[in-house]
């Protein structure tokens, strides 16, 4: 995929020594790492947590109406569910609100606050949002509704949005600020109910499971307390009595196995996110709050159906893509749910290895999402072109924007010029993204003992990448496209008389068939996994990149 490979080590029957060296840990800290030893921080280390507890206790004492306002992604839905499950142990005067992506956009909307005014809400508590919502929070305050913000996004203002703001980034008192919104919500509940683990162990486990799902889905750093929390949370996901969690696991056929971070990232999270992209995601909070299996399964089935519909619509989107001569891709779609534009931009950028804006036209504006590659900061196109009356923001890899149609062609030209200037500034050596490979290995050394060693480094994710292997001069014995949508490719591979199957999907399958279909000997980078089917476990490889083997 146009990568430059950098291989760190030759495998010598043991991962640990080389990985300890790479991680820069002494032997004691490395032992703690692979044995998952560590502590979860006290909730009251978060600034203003004591004020939050006092205010909520007063609200409960005075029978005030409380509204939990959340974001519509996995983190926001998990955070809202955690808050609701916890608060319902303390009061019945609590409800929740999730914005509609199409009607409200991101954050707390004026429409939601108007609903709170109509329903005589006294206190709004945000989860996974609010740190940048000064205007709408003031609107709530001006209408006699007090607001508490709990969020986890960086604070980029001179003033907090409200007096009681709990966010790990607002000062340095919380030493590891890289926790998700659901983790902040979990800490709020543990601060409000310190004895929850003793009082209701299963409920505490449900909250840990939800926060672990959100930590993975929101791509938080799996370091420090996140690593310990998620390690134990994954063990709890299919052991709780939460009907919503269990319904998703059952319908996704994950209920009879140990759930992994890969299952969360590629099976569970897409179903949850699909609802927020296609409909109102509030129904998912209802699913996690459901008090019977039938109600939970009904919503879970809809989530899975919407995810399948999302996949179909995305395929249709990709069929519309018409790439011109410009180096920077600006693709305008017709009749597309706004929630799919980020996915489309990501797929286009990945497939064509160029930055991309995926947009729709609404009224006299174009708007949508951007995704980038190769270290190019796509958000600079928003920051540096404010004279074009452009709105939006984001970070170097992803952003969102809108622009008036009268400035659209000039914006496209500036994006292209900016990227060409970036390419011209790069040397030949850094013109390809680097793919770091942990070990070069022979097939004869791939066994279940190695997999046991790999598993001690789990959970994998941001800040703790899955261990990558490379084998050169692999003989491709056979290959077969399969799947209902013909989106998967299975290989049988041989190296020094040892045979191992491999499987890849979607864009990587297409890339292999386009570039290497006739190759009989390849070099390959991959991760190693176990395929469980009908009670049997078999080792398989998951390719990341291919090259022709130079004879």
PDB file of C-alpha atoms in Angstrom, residues 211-455:
ATOM      1  CA  UNK A 211     -16.692   2.263  29.579  1.00  0.00           C
ATOM      2  CA  UNK A 212     -14.260  -0.332  28.196  1.00  0.00           C
ATOM      3  CA  UNK A 213     -16.230  -0.544  24.939  1.00  0.00           C
ATOM      4  CA  UNK A 214     -16.128   3.246  24.639  1.00  0.00           C
ATOM      5  CA  UNK A 215     -12.397   3.451  25.401  1.00  0.00           C
ATOM      6  CA  UNK A 216     -11.678   1.095  22.499  1.00  0.00           C
ATOM      7  CA  UNK A 217     -14.220   2.632  20.112  1.00  0.00           C
ATOM      8  CA  UNK A 218     -13.029   6.196  20.801  1.00  0.00           C
ATOM      9  CA  UNK A 219      -9.423   5.108  20.091  1.00  0.00           C
ATOM     10  CA  UNK A 220      -8.076   6.197  23.461  1.00  0.00           C
ATOM     11  CA  UNK A 221      -4.467   5.458  24.350  1.00  0.00           C
ATOM     12  CA  UNK A 222      -4.322   1.953  25.791  1.00  0.00           C
ATOM     13  CA  UNK A 223      -1.705   2.966  28.302  1.00  0.00           C
ATOM     14  CA  UNK A 224      -1.683   3.669  32.041  1.00  0.00           C
ATOM     15  CA  UNK A 225      -5.099   3.092  33.678  1.00  0.00           C
ATOM     16  CA  UNK A 226      -6.871   2.646  30.323  1.00  0.00           C
ATOM     17  CA  UNK A 227      -4.895  -0.537  29.654  1.00  0.00           C
ATOM     18  CA  UNK A 228      -5.705  -2.041  33.058  1.00  0.00           C
ATOM     19  CA  UNK A 229      -9.351  -0.952  32.904  1.00  0.00           C
ATOM     20  CA  UNK A 230      -9.954  -2.342  29.408  1.00  0.00           C
ATOM     21  CA  UNK A 231      -8.098  -5.588  30.140  1.00  0.00           C
ATOM     22  CA  UNK A 232     -10.507  -6.350  32.983  1.00  0.00           C
ATOM     23  CA  UNK A 233     -13.489  -4.795  31.194  1.00  0.00           C
ATOM     24  CA  UNK A 234     -13.161  -7.151  28.243  1.00  0.00           C
ATOM     25  CA  UNK A 235     -13.443 -10.092  30.606  1.00  0.00           C
ATOM     26  CA  UNK A 236     -16.710  -8.675  31.983  1.00  0.00           C
ATOM     27  CA  UNK A 237     -18.491  -7.828  28.726  1.00  0.00           C
ATOM     28  CA  UNK A 238     -20.143 -11.228  28.251  1.00  0.00           C
ATOM     29  CA  UNK A 239     -20.599 -11.860  31.978  1.00  0.00           C
ATOM     30  CA  UNK A 240     -22.982  -9.051  32.950  1.00  0.00           C
ATOM     31  CA  UNK A 241     -26.772  -9.084  33.212  1.00  0.00           C
ATOM     32  CA  UNK A 242     -27.156  -6.071  30.914  1.00  0.00           C
ATOM     33  CA  UNK A 243     -29.793  -7.048  28.362  1.00  0.00           C
ATOM     34  CA  UNK A 244     -28.508  -4.561  25.783  1.00  0.00           C
ATOM     35  CA  UNK A 245     -24.919  -5.777  25.865  1.00  0.00           C
ATOM     36  CA  UNK A 246     -26.059  -9.397  25.810  1.00  0.00           C
ATOM     37  CA  UNK A 247     -28.429  -8.813  22.873  1.00  0.00           C
ATOM     38  CA  UNK A 248     -25.653  -7.332  20.740  1.00  0.00           C
ATOM     39  CA  UNK A 249     -23.274 -10.163  21.633  1.00  0.00           C
ATOM     40  CA  UNK A 250     -25.900 -12.802  20.851  1.00  0.00           C
ATOM     41  CA  UNK A 251     -26.930 -11.351  17.498  1.00  0.00           C
ATOM     42  CA  UNK A 252     -23.301 -10.770  16.461  1.00  0.00           C
ATOM     43  CA  UNK A 253     -22.440 -14.345  17.539  1.00  0.00           C
ATOM     44  CA  UNK A 254     -19.951 -13.142  20.134  1.00  0.00           C
ATOM     45  CA  UNK A 255     -21.749 -14.526  23.182  1.00  0.00           C
ATOM     46  CA  UNK A 256     -19.853 -17.826  23.400  1.00  0.00           C
ATOM     47  CA  UNK A 257     -16.309 -16.516  23.110  1.00  0.00           C
ATOM     48  CA  UNK A 258     -13.876 -14.270  24.903  1.00  0.00           C
ATOM     49  CA  UNK A 259     -14.634 -10.808  23.496  1.00  0.00           C
ATOM     50  CA  UNK A 260     -11.541  -8.979  22.234  1.00  0.00           C
ATOM     51  CA  UNK A 261     -10.732  -5.396  21.379  1.00  0.00           C
ATOM     52  CA  UNK A 262     -11.012  -6.432  17.709  1.00  0.00           C
ATOM     53  CA  UNK A 263     -14.599  -7.609  18.287  1.00  0.00           C
ATOM     54  CA  UNK A 264     -15.426  -4.229  19.815  1.00  0.00           C
ATOM     55  CA  UNK A 265     -13.729  -2.218  17.073  1.00  0.00           C
ATOM     56  CA  UNK A 266     -14.982  -4.148  14.057  1.00  0.00           C
ATOM     57  CA  UNK A 267     -18.308  -5.664  15.138  1.00  0.00           C
ATOM     58  CA  UNK A 268     -19.930  -3.937  18.100  1.00  0.00           C
ATOM     59  CA  UNK A 269     -18.849  -0.298  17.679  1.00  0.00           C
ATOM     60  CA  UNK A 270     -19.881  -0.039  13.988  1.00  0.00           C
ATOM     61  CA  UNK A 271     -23.414  -1.186  14.873  1.00  0.00           C
ATOM     62  CA  UNK A 272     -23.714   1.427  17.620  1.00  0.00           C
ATOM     63  CA  UNK A 273     -22.253   4.197  15.463  1.00  0.00           C
ATOM     64  CA  UNK A 274     -24.486   3.247  12.533  1.00  0.00           C
ATOM     65  CA  UNK A 275     -27.606   4.183  14.494  1.00  0.00           C
ATOM     66  CA  UNK A 276     -26.273   7.697  15.132  1.00  0.00           C
ATOM     67  CA  UNK A 277     -25.358   8.026  11.459  1.00  0.00           C
ATOM     68  CA  UNK A 278     -28.755   6.903  10.163  1.00  0.00           C
ATOM     69  CA  UNK A 279     -31.280   7.694  12.934  1.00  0.00           C
ATOM     70  CA  UNK A 280     -31.420   9.074  16.472  1.00  0.00           C
ATOM     71  CA  UNK A 281     -28.972   7.181  18.661  1.00  0.00           C
ATOM     72  CA  UNK A 282     -31.038   7.702  21.818  1.00  0.00           C
ATOM     73  CA  UNK A 283     -32.694   4.327  21.210  1.00  0.00           C
ATOM     74  CA  UNK A 284     -29.362   2.688  22.053  1.00  0.00           C
ATOM     75  CA  UNK A 285     -29.448   4.165  25.551  1.00  0.00           C
ATOM     76  CA  UNK A 286     -32.911   2.602  25.850  1.00  0.00           C
ATOM     77  CA  UNK A 287     -31.321  -0.691  24.774  1.00  0.00           C
ATOM     78  CA  UNK A 288     -28.672  -0.561  27.506  1.00  0.00           C
ATOM     79  CA  UNK A 289     -31.333   0.438  30.055  1.00  0.00           C
ATOM     80  CA  UNK A 290     -33.801  -2.256  28.949  1.00  0.00           C
ATOM     81  CA  UNK A 291     -35.232  -4.408  31.714  1.00  0.00           C
ATOM     82  CA  UNK A 292     -36.175  -7.350  29.490  1.00  0.00           C
ATOM     83  CA  UNK A 293     -34.514  -9.397  26.770  1.00  0.00           C
ATOM     84  CA  UNK A 294     -37.262  -8.817  24.173  1.00  0.00           C
ATOM     85  CA  UNK A 295     -37.002  -5.012  24.248  1.00  0.00           C
ATOM     86  CA  UNK A 296     -33.205  -5.086  24.114  1.00  0.00           C
ATOM     87  CA  UNK A 297     -33.087  -7.537  21.188  1.00  0.00           C
ATOM     88  CA  UNK A 298     -35.576  -5.469  19.189  1.00  0.00           C
ATOM     89  CA  UNK A 299     -33.274  -2.432  19.324  1.00  0.00           C
ATOM     90  CA  UNK A 300     -30.121  -4.520  18.814  1.00  0.00           C
ATOM     91  CA  UNK A 301     -31.607  -6.048  15.665  1.00  0.00           C
ATOM     92  CA  UNK A 302     -32.359  -2.565  14.354  1.00  0.00           C
ATOM     93  CA  UNK A 303     -28.793  -1.440  15.084  1.00  0.00           C
ATOM     94  CA  UNK A 304     -27.385  -4.389  13.144  1.00  0.00           C
ATOM     95  CA  UNK A 305     -29.830  -3.785  10.288  1.00  0.00           C
ATOM     96  CA  UNK A 306     -28.852  -0.113  10.133  1.00  0.00           C
ATOM     97  CA  UNK A 307     -25.193  -1.069  10.034  1.00  0.00           C
ATOM     98  CA  UNK A 308     -25.849  -3.361   7.062  1.00  0.00           C
ATOM     99  CA  UNK A 309     -27.767  -0.547   5.377  1.00  0.00           C
ATOM    100  CA  UNK A 310     -24.875   1.801   6.153  1.00  0.00           C
ATOM    101  CA  UNK A 311     -22.478  -0.626   4.457  1.00  0.00           C
ATOM    102  CA  UNK A 312     -24.706  -0.841   1.365  1.00  0.00           C
ATOM    103  CA  UNK A 313     -25.004   2.941   1.130  1.00  0.00           C
ATOM    104  CA  UNK A 314     -21.246   3.295   1.534  1.00  0.00           C
ATOM    105  CA  UNK A 315     -20.681   0.869  -1.360  1.00  0.00           C
ATOM    106  CA  UNK A 316     -23.037   2.945  -3.502  1.00  0.00           C
ATOM    107  CA  UNK A 317     -21.146   6.072  -2.470  1.00  0.00           C
ATOM    108  CA  UNK A 318     -17.845   4.582  -3.506  1.00  0.00           C
ATOM    109  CA  UNK A 319     -19.327   3.682  -6.890  1.00  0.00           C
ATOM    110  CA  UNK A 320     -20.074   7.406  -7.408  1.00  0.00           C
ATOM    111  CA  UNK A 321     -16.470   8.440  -6.829  1.00  0.00           C
ATOM    112  CA  UNK A 322     -15.009  10.189  -9.843  1.00  0.00           C
ATOM    113  CA  UNK A 323     -11.358  11.053  -9.317  1.00  0.00           C
ATOM    114  CA  UNK A 324     -10.007  13.866 -11.464  1.00  0.00           C
ATOM    115  CA  UNK A 325      -6.437  15.000 -12.105  1.00  0.00           C
ATOM    116  CA  UNK A 326      -6.160  16.991  -8.894  1.00  0.00           C
ATOM    117  CA  UNK A 327      -3.834  15.607  -6.254  1.00  0.00           C
ATOM    118  CA  UNK A 328      -6.239  16.641  -3.490  1.00  0.00           C
ATOM    119  CA  UNK A 329      -9.607  14.867  -3.836  1.00  0.00           C
ATOM    120  CA  UNK A 330     -12.787  16.873  -3.303  1.00  0.00           C
ATOM    121  CA  UNK A 331     -15.757  14.578  -3.887  1.00  0.00           C
ATOM    122  CA  UNK A 332     -19.340  15.887  -3.869  1.00  0.00           C
ATOM    123  CA  UNK A 333     -22.130  13.326  -3.335  1.00  0.00           C
ATOM    124  CA  UNK A 334     -25.865  13.513  -3.976  1.00  0.00           C
ATOM    125  CA  UNK A 335     -28.581  12.452  -1.523  1.00  0.00           C
ATOM    126  CA  UNK A 336     -26.261  11.071   1.137  1.00  0.00           C
ATOM    127  CA  UNK A 337     -26.827  10.989   4.917  1.00  0.00           C
ATOM    128  CA  UNK A 338     -24.328  13.400   6.441  1.00  0.00           C
ATOM    129  CA  UNK A 339     -23.281  10.685   8.887  1.00  0.00           C
ATOM    130  CA  UNK A 340     -21.695   8.667   6.071  1.00  0.00           C
ATOM    131  CA  UNK A 341     -19.400  11.399   4.765  1.00  0.00           C
ATOM    132  CA  UNK A 342     -16.613  10.702   7.254  1.00  0.00           C
ATOM    133  CA  UNK A 343     -16.612   7.023   6.307  1.00  0.00           C
ATOM    134  CA  UNK A 344     -16.580   7.904   2.608  1.00  0.00           C
ATOM    135  CA  UNK A 345     -13.716  10.382   3.013  1.00  0.00           C
ATOM    136  CA  UNK A 346     -11.712   7.807   4.940  1.00  0.00           C
ATOM    137  CA  UNK A 347     -12.247   5.085   2.338  1.00  0.00           C
ATOM    138  CA  UNK A 348     -11.394   7.380  -0.570  1.00  0.00           C
ATOM    139  CA  UNK A 349      -8.296   8.735   1.139  1.00  0.00           C
ATOM    140  CA  UNK A 350      -7.103   5.239   2.015  1.00  0.00           C
ATOM    141  CA  UNK A 351      -7.806   3.779  -1.421  1.00  0.00           C
ATOM    142  CA  UNK A 352      -6.180   6.550  -3.444  1.00  0.00           C
ATOM    143  CA  UNK A 353      -3.541   7.526  -0.861  1.00  0.00           C
ATOM    144  CA  UNK A 354      -4.497  11.199  -1.094  1.00  0.00           C
ATOM    145  CA  UNK A 355      -6.262  13.650   1.227  1.00  0.00           C
ATOM    146  CA  UNK A 356      -9.975  13.957   0.590  1.00  0.00           C
ATOM    147  CA  UNK A 357     -13.022  16.041   1.409  1.00  0.00           C
ATOM    148  CA  UNK A 358     -16.325  14.159   1.028  1.00  0.00           C
ATOM    149  CA  UNK A 359     -19.128  16.728   0.794  1.00  0.00           C
ATOM    150  CA  UNK A 360     -22.800  17.242   0.085  1.00  0.00           C
ATOM    151  CA  UNK A 361     -24.566  20.387  -1.113  1.00  0.00           C
ATOM    152  CA  UNK A 362     -27.336  21.799   1.057  1.00  0.00           C
ATOM    153  CA  UNK A 363     -28.905  25.132   0.217  1.00  0.00           C
ATOM    154  CA  UNK A 364     -26.138  27.480  -0.927  1.00  0.00           C
ATOM    155  CA  UNK A 365     -23.386  25.621   0.962  1.00  0.00           C
ATOM    156  CA  UNK A 366     -21.155  22.590   0.648  1.00  0.00           C
ATOM    157  CA  UNK A 367     -20.334  20.682   3.820  1.00  0.00           C
ATOM    158  CA  UNK A 368     -18.888  17.416   5.036  1.00  0.00           C
ATOM    159  CA  UNK A 369     -15.798  15.641   6.310  1.00  0.00           C
ATOM    160  CA  UNK A 370     -12.117  15.492   5.479  1.00  0.00           C
ATOM    161  CA  UNK A 371      -9.530  12.739   5.973  1.00  0.00           C
ATOM    162  CA  UNK A 372      -5.784  12.825   5.358  1.00  0.00           C
ATOM    163  CA  UNK A 373      -2.667  10.689   4.867  1.00  0.00           C
ATOM    164  CA  UNK A 374       1.120  10.898   4.850  1.00  0.00           C
ATOM    165  CA  UNK A 375       1.394  13.378   7.703  1.00  0.00           C
ATOM    166  CA  UNK A 376      -0.434  16.110   5.777  1.00  0.00           C
ATOM    167  CA  UNK A 377      -2.488  18.382   8.073  1.00  0.00           C
ATOM    168  CA  UNK A 378      -5.863  18.608   6.336  1.00  0.00           C
ATOM    169  CA  UNK A 379      -7.327  20.941   8.974  1.00  0.00           C
ATOM    170  CA  UNK A 380      -4.949  23.717   7.862  1.00  0.00           C
ATOM    171  CA  UNK A 381      -7.192  24.156   4.820  1.00  0.00           C
ATOM    172  CA  UNK A 382      -9.879  25.417   7.181  1.00  0.00           C
ATOM    173  CA  UNK A 383      -7.631  27.527   9.405  1.00  0.00           C
ATOM    174  CA  UNK A 384      -5.755  29.192   6.523  1.00  0.00           C
ATOM    175  CA  UNK A 385      -8.798  29.936   4.370  1.00  0.00           C
ATOM    176  CA  UNK A 386     -11.055  31.833   6.751  1.00  0.00           C
ATOM    177  CA  UNK A 387     -11.238  34.611   4.137  1.00  0.00           C
ATOM    178  CA  UNK A 388     -13.401  32.225   2.094  1.00  0.00           C
ATOM    179  CA  UNK A 389     -16.063  32.253   4.827  1.00  0.00           C
ATOM    180  CA  UNK A 390     -15.373  28.657   5.793  1.00  0.00           C
ATOM    181  CA  UNK A 391     -16.570  27.083   9.037  1.00  0.00           C
ATOM    182  CA  UNK A 392     -15.301  23.947  10.737  1.00  0.00           C
ATOM    183  CA  UNK A 393     -12.324  22.462  12.488  1.00  0.00           C
ATOM    184  CA  UNK A 394     -10.646  19.257  13.544  1.00  0.00           C
ATOM    185  CA  UNK A 395      -7.136  17.903  13.655  1.00  0.00           C
ATOM    186  CA  UNK A 396      -4.426  16.871  11.227  1.00  0.00           C
ATOM    187  CA  UNK A 397      -5.973  13.545  10.200  1.00  0.00           C
ATOM    188  CA  UNK A 398      -9.685  14.417  10.228  1.00  0.00           C
ATOM    189  CA  UNK A 399     -11.907  17.470  10.168  1.00  0.00           C
ATOM    190  CA  UNK A 400     -15.366  18.777   9.282  1.00  0.00           C
ATOM    191  CA  UNK A 401     -16.208  21.900   7.297  1.00  0.00           C
ATOM    192  CA  UNK A 402     -18.800  23.919   5.412  1.00  0.00           C
ATOM    193  CA  UNK A 403     -18.357  26.658   2.810  1.00  0.00           C
ATOM    194  CA  UNK A 404     -20.555  28.915   0.680  1.00  0.00           C
ATOM    195  CA  UNK A 405     -20.878  27.707  -2.922  1.00  0.00           C
ATOM    196  CA  UNK A 406     -19.564  31.005  -4.340  1.00  0.00           C
ATOM    197  CA  UNK A 407     -16.146  30.236  -2.789  1.00  0.00           C
ATOM    198  CA  UNK A 408     -16.157  26.506  -3.463  1.00  0.00           C
ATOM    199  CA  UNK A 409     -14.019  26.394  -6.629  1.00  0.00           C
ATOM    200  CA  UNK A 410     -11.404  28.679  -5.109  1.00  0.00           C
ATOM    201  CA  UNK A 411     -11.330  26.452  -2.019  1.00  0.00           C
ATOM    202  CA  UNK A 412     -10.741  23.360  -4.153  1.00  0.00           C
ATOM    203  CA  UNK A 413      -7.873  25.103  -5.945  1.00  0.00           C
ATOM    204  CA  UNK A 414      -6.255  26.168  -2.668  1.00  0.00           C
ATOM    205  CA  UNK A 415      -6.531  22.654  -1.238  1.00  0.00           C
ATOM    206  CA  UNK A 416      -4.804  21.226  -4.296  1.00  0.00           C
ATOM    207  CA  UNK A 417      -2.076  23.895  -4.245  1.00  0.00           C
ATOM    208  CA  UNK A 418      -1.506  23.295  -0.535  1.00  0.00           C
ATOM    209  CA  UNK A 419      -1.064  19.555  -0.989  1.00  0.00           C
ATOM    210  CA  UNK A 420       1.238  19.960  -4.006  1.00  0.00           C
ATOM    211  CA  UNK A 421       3.375  22.332  -1.942  1.00  0.00           C
ATOM    212  CA  UNK A 422       3.472  19.739   0.832  1.00  0.00           C
ATOM    213  CA  UNK A 423       4.554  17.002  -1.581  1.00  0.00           C
ATOM    214  CA  UNK A 424       7.269  19.212  -3.043  1.00  0.00           C
ATOM    215  CA  UNK A 425       8.694  19.800   0.432  1.00  0.00           C
ATOM    216  CA  UNK A 426       9.177  16.086   1.103  1.00  0.00           C
ATOM    217  CA  UNK A 427      12.349  14.244   0.202  1.00  0.00           C
ATOM    218  CA  UNK A 428      12.329  10.943  -1.673  1.00  0.00           C
ATOM    219  CA  UNK A 429      13.085   9.136   1.591  1.00  0.00           C
ATOM    220  CA  UNK A 430       9.977  10.398   3.354  1.00  0.00           C
ATOM    221  CA  UNK A 431       7.584  10.276   0.382  1.00  0.00           C
ATOM    222  CA  UNK A 432       6.111   6.984   1.623  1.00  0.00           C
ATOM    223  CA  UNK A 433       4.539   6.338   5.018  1.00  0.00           C
ATOM    224  CA  UNK A 434       6.676   4.127   7.225  1.00  0.00           C
ATOM    225  CA  UNK A 435       5.256   0.790   8.341  1.00  0.00           C
ATOM    226  CA  UNK A 436       7.157  -0.407  11.400  1.00  0.00           C
ATOM    227  CA  UNK A 437       7.420  -4.192  11.665  1.00  0.00           C
ATOM    228  CA  UNK A 438       8.326  -5.797  14.974  1.00  0.00           C
ATOM    229  CA  UNK A 439       9.751  -9.106  13.761  1.00  0.00           C
ATOM    230  CA  UNK A 440      10.803 -10.958  10.633  1.00  0.00           C
ATOM    231  CA  UNK A 441       9.785 -14.556  11.213  1.00  0.00           C
ATOM    232  CA  UNK A 442       9.686 -17.961   9.513  1.00  0.00           C
ATOM    233  CA  UNK A 443       6.412 -19.877   9.315  1.00  0.00           C
ATOM    234  CA  UNK A 444       7.957 -22.758  11.287  1.00  0.00           C
ATOM    235  CA  UNK A 445       8.109 -20.455  14.340  1.00  0.00           C
ATOM    236  CA  UNK A 446       4.408 -19.534  14.251  1.00  0.00           C
ATOM    237  CA  UNK A 447       2.567 -21.631  16.853  1.00  0.00           C
ATOM    238  CA  UNK A 448       0.235 -21.364  19.837  1.00  0.00           C
ATOM    239  CA  UNK A 449       3.156 -20.720  22.200  1.00  0.00           C
ATOM    240  CA  UNK A 450       3.903 -17.571  20.198  1.00  0.00           C
ATOM    241  CA  UNK A 451       0.236 -16.596  20.330  1.00  0.00           C
ATOM    242  CA  UNK A 452       0.248 -16.960  24.109  1.00  0.00           C
ATOM    243  CA  UNK A 453       3.185 -14.530  24.230  1.00  0.00           C
ATOM    244  CA  UNK A 454       1.403 -12.102  21.900  1.00  0.00           C
ATOM    245  CA  UNK A 455      -1.725 -12.198  24.082  1.00  0.00           C
TER     246      UNK A 455
END
